[in-house]
mmCIF file of N, CA and C in Angstrom:
data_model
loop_
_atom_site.group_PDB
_atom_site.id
_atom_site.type_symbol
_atom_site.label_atom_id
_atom_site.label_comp_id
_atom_site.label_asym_id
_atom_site.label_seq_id
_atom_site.Cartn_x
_atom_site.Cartn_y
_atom_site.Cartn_z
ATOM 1 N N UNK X 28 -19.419 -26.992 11.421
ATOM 2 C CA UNK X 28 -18.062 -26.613 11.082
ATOM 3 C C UNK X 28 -17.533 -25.662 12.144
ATOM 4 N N UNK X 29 -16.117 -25.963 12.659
ATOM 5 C CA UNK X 29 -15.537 -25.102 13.908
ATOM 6 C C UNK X 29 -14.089 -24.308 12.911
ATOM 7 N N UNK X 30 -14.005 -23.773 13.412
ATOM 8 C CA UNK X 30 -12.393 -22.714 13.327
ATOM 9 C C UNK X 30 -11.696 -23.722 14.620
ATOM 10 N N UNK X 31 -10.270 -23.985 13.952
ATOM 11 C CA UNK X 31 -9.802 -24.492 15.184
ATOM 12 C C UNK X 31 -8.557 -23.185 15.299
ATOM 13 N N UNK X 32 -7.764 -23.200 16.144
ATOM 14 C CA UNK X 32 -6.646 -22.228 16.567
ATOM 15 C C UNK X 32 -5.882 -22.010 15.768
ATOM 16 N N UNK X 33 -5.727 -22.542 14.419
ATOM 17 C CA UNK X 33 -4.352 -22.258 13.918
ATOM 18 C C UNK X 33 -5.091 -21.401 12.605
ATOM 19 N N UNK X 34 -7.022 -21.765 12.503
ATOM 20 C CA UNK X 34 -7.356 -21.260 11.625
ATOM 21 C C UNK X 34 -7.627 -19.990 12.383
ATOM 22 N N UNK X 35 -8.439 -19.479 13.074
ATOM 23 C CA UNK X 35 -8.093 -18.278 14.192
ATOM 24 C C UNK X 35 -6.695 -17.398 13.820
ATOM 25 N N UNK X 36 -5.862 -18.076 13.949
ATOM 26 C CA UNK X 36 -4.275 -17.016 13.888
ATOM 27 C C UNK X 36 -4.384 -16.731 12.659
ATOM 28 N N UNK X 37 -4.681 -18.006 11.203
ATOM 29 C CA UNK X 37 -4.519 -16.946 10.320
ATOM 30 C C UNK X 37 -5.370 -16.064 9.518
ATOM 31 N N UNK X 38 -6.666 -16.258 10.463
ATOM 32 C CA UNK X 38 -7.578 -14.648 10.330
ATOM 33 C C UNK X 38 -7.233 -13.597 10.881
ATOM 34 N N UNK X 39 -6.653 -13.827 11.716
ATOM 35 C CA UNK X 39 -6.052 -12.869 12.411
ATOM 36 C C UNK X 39 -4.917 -11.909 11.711
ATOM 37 N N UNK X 40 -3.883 -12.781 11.481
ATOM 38 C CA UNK X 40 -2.778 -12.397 10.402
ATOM 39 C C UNK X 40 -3.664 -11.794 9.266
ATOM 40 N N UNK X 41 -4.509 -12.415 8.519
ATOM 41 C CA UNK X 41 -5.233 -11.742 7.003
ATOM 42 C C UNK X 41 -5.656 -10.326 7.336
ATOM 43 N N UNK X 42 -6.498 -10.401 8.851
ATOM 44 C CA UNK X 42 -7.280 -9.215 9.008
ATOM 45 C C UNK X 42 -6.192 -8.056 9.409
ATOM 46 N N UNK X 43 -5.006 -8.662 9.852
ATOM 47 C CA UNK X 43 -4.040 -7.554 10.374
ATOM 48 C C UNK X 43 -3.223 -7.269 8.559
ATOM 49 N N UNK X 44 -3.130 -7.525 7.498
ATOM 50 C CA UNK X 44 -2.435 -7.588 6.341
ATOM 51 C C UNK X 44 -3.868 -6.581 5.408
ATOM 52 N N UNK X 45 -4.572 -7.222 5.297
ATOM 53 C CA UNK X 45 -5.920 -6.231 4.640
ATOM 54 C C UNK X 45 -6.133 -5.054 5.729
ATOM 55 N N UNK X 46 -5.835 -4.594 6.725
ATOM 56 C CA UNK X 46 -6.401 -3.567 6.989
ATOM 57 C C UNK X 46 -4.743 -2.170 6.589
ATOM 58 N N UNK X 47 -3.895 -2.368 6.261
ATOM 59 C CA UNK X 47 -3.347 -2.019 5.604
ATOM 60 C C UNK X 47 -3.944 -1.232 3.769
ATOM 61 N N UNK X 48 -4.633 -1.958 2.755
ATOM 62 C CA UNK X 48 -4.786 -1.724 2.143
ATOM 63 C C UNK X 48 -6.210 -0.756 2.633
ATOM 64 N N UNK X 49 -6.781 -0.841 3.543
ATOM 65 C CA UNK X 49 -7.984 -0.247 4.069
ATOM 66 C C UNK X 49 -8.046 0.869 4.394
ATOM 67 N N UNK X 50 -6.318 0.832 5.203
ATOM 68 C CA UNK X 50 -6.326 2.121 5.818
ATOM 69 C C UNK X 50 -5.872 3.712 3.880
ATOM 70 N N UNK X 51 -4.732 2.746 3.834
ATOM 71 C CA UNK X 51 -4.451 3.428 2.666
ATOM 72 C C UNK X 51 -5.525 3.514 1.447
ATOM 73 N N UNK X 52 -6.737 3.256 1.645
ATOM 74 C CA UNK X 52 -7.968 3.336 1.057
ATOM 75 C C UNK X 52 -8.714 4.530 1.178
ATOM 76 N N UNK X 53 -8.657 4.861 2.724
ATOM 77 C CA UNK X 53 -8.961 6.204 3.615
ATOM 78 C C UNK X 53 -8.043 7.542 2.819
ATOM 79 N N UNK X 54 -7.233 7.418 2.513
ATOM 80 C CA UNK X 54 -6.711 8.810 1.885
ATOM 81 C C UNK X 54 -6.956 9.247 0.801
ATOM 82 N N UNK X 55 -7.593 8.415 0.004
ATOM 83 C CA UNK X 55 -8.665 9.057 -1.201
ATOM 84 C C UNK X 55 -9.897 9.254 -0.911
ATOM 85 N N UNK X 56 -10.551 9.333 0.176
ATOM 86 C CA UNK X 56 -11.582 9.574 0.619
ATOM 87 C C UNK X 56 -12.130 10.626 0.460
ATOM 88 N N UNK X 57 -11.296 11.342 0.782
ATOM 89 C CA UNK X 57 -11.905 13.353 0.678
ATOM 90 C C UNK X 57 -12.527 13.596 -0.290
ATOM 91 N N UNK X 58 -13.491 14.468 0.239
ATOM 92 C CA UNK X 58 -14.436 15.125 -1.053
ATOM 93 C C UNK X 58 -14.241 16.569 -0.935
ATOM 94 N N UNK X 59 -13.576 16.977 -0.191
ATOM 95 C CA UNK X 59 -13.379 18.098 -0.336
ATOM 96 C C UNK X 59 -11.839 18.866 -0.647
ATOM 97 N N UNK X 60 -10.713 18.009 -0.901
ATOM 98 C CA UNK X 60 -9.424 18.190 -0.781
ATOM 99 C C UNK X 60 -9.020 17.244 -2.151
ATOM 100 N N UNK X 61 -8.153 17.791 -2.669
ATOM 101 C CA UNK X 61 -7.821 16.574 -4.247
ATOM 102 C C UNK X 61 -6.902 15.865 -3.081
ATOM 103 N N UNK X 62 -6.734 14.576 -3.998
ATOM 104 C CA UNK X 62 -6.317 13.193 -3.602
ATOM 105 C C UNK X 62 -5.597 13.066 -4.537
ATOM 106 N N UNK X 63 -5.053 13.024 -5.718
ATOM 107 C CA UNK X 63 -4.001 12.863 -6.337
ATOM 108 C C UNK X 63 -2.617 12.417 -6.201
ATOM 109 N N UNK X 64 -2.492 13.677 -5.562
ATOM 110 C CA UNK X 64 -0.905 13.442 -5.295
ATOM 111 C C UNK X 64 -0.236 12.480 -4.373
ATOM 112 N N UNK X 65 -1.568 11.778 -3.683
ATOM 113 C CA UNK X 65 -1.089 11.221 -2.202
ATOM 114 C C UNK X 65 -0.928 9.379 -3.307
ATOM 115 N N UNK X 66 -1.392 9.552 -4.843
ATOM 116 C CA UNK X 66 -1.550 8.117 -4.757
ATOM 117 C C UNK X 66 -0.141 7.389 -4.991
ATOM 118 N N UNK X 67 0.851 7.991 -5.566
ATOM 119 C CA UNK X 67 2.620 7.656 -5.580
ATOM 120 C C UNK X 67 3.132 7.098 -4.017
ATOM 121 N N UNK X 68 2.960 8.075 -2.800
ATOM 122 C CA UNK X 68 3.145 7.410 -1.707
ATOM 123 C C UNK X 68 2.737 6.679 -1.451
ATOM 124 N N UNK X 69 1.203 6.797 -1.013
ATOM 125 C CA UNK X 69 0.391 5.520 -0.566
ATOM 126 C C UNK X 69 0.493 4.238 -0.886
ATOM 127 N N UNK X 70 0.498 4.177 -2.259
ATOM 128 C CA UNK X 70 1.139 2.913 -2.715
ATOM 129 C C UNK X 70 2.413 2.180 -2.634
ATOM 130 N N UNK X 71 3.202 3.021 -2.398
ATOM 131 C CA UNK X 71 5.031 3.345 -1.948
ATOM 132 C C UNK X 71 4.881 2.361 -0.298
ATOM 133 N N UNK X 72 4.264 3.387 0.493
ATOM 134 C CA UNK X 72 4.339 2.947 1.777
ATOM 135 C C UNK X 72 3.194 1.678 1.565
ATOM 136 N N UNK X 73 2.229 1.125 1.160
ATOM 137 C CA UNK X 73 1.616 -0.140 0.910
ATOM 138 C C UNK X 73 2.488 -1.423 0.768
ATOM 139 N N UNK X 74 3.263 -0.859 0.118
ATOM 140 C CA UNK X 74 4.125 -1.677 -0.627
ATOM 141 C C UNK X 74 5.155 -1.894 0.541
ATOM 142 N N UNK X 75 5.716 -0.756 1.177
ATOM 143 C CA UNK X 75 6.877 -1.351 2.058
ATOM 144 C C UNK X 75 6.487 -1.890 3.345
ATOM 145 N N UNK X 76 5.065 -1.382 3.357
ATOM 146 C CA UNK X 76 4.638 -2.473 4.817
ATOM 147 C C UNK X 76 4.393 -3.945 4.503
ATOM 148 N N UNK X 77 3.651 -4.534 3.396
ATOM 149 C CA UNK X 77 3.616 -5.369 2.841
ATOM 150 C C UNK X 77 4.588 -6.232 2.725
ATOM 151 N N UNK X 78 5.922 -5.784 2.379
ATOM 152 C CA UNK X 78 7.231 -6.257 2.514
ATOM 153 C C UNK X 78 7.539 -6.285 3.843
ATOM 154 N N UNK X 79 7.357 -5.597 4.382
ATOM 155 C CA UNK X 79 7.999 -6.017 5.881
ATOM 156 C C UNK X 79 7.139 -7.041 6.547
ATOM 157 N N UNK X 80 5.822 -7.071 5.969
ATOM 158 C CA UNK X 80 5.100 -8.022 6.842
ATOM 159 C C UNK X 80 5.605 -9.170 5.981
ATOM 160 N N UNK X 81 5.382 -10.075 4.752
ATOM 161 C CA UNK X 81 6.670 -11.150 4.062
ATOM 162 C C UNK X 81 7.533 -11.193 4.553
ATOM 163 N N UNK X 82 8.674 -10.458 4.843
ATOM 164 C CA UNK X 82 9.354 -10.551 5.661
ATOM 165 C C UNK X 82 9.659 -11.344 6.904
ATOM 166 N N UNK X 83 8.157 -11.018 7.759
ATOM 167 C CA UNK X 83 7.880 -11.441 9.145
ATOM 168 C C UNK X 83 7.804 -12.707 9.296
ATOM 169 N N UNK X 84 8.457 -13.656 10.113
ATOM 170 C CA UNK X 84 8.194 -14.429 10.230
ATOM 171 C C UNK X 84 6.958 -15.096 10.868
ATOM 172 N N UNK X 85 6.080 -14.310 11.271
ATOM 173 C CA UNK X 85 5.012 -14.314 12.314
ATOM 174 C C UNK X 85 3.851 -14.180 10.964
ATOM 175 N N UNK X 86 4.015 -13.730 9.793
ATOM 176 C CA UNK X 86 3.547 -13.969 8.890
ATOM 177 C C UNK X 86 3.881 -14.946 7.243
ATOM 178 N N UNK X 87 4.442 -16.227 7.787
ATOM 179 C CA UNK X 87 5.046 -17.632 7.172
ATOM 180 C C UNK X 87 3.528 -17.834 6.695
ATOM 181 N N UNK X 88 2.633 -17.636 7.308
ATOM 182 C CA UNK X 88 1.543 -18.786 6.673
ATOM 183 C C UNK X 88 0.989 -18.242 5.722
ATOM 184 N N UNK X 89 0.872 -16.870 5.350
ATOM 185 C CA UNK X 89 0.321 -16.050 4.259
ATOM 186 C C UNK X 89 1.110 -15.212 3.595
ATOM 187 N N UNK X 90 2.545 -16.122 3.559
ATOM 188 C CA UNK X 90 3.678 -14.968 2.768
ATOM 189 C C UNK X 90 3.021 -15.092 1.390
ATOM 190 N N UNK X 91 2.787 -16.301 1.142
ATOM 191 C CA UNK X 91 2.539 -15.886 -0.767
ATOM 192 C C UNK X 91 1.423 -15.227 -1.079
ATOM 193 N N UNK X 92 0.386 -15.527 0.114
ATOM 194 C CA UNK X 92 -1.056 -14.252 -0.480
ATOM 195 C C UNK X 92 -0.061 -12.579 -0.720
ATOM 196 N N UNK X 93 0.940 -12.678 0.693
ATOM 197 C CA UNK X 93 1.038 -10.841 0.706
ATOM 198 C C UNK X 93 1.935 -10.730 -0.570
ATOM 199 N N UNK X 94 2.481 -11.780 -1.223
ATOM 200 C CA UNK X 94 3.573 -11.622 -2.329
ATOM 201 C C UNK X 94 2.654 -11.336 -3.770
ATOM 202 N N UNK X 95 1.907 -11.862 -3.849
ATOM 203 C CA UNK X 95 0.454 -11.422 -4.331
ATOM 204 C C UNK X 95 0.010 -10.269 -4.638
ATOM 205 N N UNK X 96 -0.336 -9.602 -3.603
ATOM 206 C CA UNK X 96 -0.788 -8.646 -3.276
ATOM 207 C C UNK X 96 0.521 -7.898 -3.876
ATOM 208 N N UNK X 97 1.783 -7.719 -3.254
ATOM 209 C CA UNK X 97 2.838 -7.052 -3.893
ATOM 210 C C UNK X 97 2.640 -6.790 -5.258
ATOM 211 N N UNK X 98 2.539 -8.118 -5.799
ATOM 212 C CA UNK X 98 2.281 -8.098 -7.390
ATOM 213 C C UNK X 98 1.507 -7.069 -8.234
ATOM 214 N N UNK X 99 0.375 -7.180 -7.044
ATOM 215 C CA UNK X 99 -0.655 -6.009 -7.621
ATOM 216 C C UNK X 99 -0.562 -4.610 -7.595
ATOM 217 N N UNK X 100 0.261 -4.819 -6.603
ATOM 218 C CA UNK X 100 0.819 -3.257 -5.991
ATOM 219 C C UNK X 100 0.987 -2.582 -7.082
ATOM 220 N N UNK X 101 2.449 -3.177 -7.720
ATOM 221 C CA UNK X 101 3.485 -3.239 -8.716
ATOM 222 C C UNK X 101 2.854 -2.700 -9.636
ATOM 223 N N UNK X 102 1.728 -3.415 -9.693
ATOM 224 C CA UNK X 102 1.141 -2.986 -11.106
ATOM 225 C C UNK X 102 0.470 -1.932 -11.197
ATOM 226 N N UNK X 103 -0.307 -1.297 -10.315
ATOM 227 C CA UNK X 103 -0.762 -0.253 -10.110
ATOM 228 C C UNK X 103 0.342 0.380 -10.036
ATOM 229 N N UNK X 104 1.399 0.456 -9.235
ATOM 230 C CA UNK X 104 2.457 1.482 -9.651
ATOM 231 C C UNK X 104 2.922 1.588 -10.744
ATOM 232 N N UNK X 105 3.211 0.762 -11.343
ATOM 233 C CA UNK X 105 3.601 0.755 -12.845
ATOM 234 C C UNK X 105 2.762 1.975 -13.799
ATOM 235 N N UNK X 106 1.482 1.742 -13.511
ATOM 236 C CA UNK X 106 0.247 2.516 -14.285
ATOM 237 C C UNK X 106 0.341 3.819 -13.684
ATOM 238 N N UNK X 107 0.867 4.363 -12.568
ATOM 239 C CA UNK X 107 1.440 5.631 -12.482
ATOM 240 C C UNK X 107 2.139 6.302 -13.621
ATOM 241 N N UNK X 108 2.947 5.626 -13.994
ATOM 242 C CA UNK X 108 4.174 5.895 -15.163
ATOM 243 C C UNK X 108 3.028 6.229 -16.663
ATOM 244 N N UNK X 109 2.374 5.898 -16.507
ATOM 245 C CA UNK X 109 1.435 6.360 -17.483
ATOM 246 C C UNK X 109 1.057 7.512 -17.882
ATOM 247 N N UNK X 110 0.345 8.096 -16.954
ATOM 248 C CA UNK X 110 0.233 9.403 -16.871
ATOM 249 C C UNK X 110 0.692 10.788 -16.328
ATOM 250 N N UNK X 111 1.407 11.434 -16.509
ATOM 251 C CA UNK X 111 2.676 12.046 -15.476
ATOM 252 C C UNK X 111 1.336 13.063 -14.296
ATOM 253 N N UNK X 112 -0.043 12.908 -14.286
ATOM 254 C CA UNK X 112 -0.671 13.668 -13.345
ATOM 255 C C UNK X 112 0.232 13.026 -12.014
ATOM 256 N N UNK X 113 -0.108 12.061 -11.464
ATOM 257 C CA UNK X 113 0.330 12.136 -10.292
ATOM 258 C C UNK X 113 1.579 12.319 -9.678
ATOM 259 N N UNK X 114 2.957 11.921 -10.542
ATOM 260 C CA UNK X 114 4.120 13.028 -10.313
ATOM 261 C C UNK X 114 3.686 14.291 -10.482
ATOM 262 N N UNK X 115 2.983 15.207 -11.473
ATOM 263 C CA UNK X 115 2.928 16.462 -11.339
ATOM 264 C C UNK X 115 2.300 16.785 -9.950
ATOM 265 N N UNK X 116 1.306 16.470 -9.713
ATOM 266 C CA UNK X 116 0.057 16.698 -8.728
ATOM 267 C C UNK X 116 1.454 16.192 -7.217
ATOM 268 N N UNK X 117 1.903 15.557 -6.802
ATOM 269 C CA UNK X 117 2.815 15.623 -6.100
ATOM 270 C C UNK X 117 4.172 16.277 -5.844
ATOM 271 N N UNK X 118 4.391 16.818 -7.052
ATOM 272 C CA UNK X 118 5.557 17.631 -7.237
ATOM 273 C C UNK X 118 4.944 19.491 -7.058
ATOM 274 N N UNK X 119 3.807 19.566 -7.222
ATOM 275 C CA UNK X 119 3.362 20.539 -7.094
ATOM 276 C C UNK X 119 2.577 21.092 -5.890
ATOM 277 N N UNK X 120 2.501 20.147 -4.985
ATOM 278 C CA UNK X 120 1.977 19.933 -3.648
ATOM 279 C C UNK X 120 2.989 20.613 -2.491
ATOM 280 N N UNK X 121 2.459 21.605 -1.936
ATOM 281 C CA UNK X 121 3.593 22.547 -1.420
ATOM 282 C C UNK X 121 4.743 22.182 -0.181
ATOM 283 N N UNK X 122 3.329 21.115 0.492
ATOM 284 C CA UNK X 122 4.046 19.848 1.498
ATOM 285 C C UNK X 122 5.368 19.271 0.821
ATOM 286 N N UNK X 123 5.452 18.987 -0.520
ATOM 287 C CA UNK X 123 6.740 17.797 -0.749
ATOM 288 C C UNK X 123 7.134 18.542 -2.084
ATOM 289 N N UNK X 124 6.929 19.242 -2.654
ATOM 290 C CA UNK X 124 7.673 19.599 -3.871
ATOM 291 C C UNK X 124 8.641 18.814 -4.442
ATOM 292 N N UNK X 125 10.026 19.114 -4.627
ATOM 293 C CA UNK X 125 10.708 17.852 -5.230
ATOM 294 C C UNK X 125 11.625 16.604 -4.101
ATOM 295 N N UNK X 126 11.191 17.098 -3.024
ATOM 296 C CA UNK X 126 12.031 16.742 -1.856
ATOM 297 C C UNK X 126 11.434 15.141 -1.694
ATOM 298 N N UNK X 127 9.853 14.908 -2.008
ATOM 299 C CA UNK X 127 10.029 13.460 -1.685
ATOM 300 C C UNK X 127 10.170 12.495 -2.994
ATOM 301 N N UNK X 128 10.433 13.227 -4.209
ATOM 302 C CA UNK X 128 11.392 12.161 -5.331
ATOM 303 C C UNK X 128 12.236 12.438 -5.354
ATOM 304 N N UNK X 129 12.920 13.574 -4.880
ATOM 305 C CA UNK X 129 14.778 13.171 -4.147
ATOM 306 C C UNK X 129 15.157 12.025 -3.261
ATOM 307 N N UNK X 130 14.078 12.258 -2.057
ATOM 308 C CA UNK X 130 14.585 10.891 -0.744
ATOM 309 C C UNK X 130 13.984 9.724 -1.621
ATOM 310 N N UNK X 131 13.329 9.591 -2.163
ATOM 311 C CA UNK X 131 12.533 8.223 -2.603
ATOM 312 C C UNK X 131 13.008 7.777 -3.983
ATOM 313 N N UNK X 132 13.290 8.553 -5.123
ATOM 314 C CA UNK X 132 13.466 8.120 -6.398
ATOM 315 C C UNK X 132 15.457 7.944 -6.665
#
């Protein structure tokens, strides 16, 4: 069994779309710093790169996986609304206080 070129591009495209969720994987990492508050953005900005890559036309061949993925996003954001820790834990974060659910909400 070979990879021919067009299967090549869209590993390429997958591996450039998952390392997105990878990177934003990295900011709950800390063991020494709470992670909380960062999970409202992270998912925020997940979400709008995600969209911009759907968007892309350079990414046609895996728009419905990343629309997918959106889906899931969604839903994990949704489950934010659940518990008000991570608005608090971000609203109380001295970096963004109420300034980034002013620009964002």
């Amino acid at each position: 069994f070979q990879l021919g070129r067009s299967d090549w591009r869209h590993l390429r495209l997958i591996h450039q779309v998952l390392k997105e969720p990878a990177t934003a994987q990295q900011t709950f990492s800390s063991t020494k710093h709470p992670t909380a508050w960062q999970m409202i953005p992270t998912l925020e900005c997940l979400a709008d790169r995600w969209q911009e890559m759907a968007n892309d036309i350079q990414y046609v061949p895996i728009t419905d996986a990343i629309k997918q993925g959106l889906k899931n996003i969604n839903k994990y954001y949704k489950k934010t609304s659940d518990s008000d820790v991570y608005f608090i834990c971000l609203v109380l974060d001295p970096n963004y206080k109420l300034t980034y659910v002013e620009e964002r909400w």
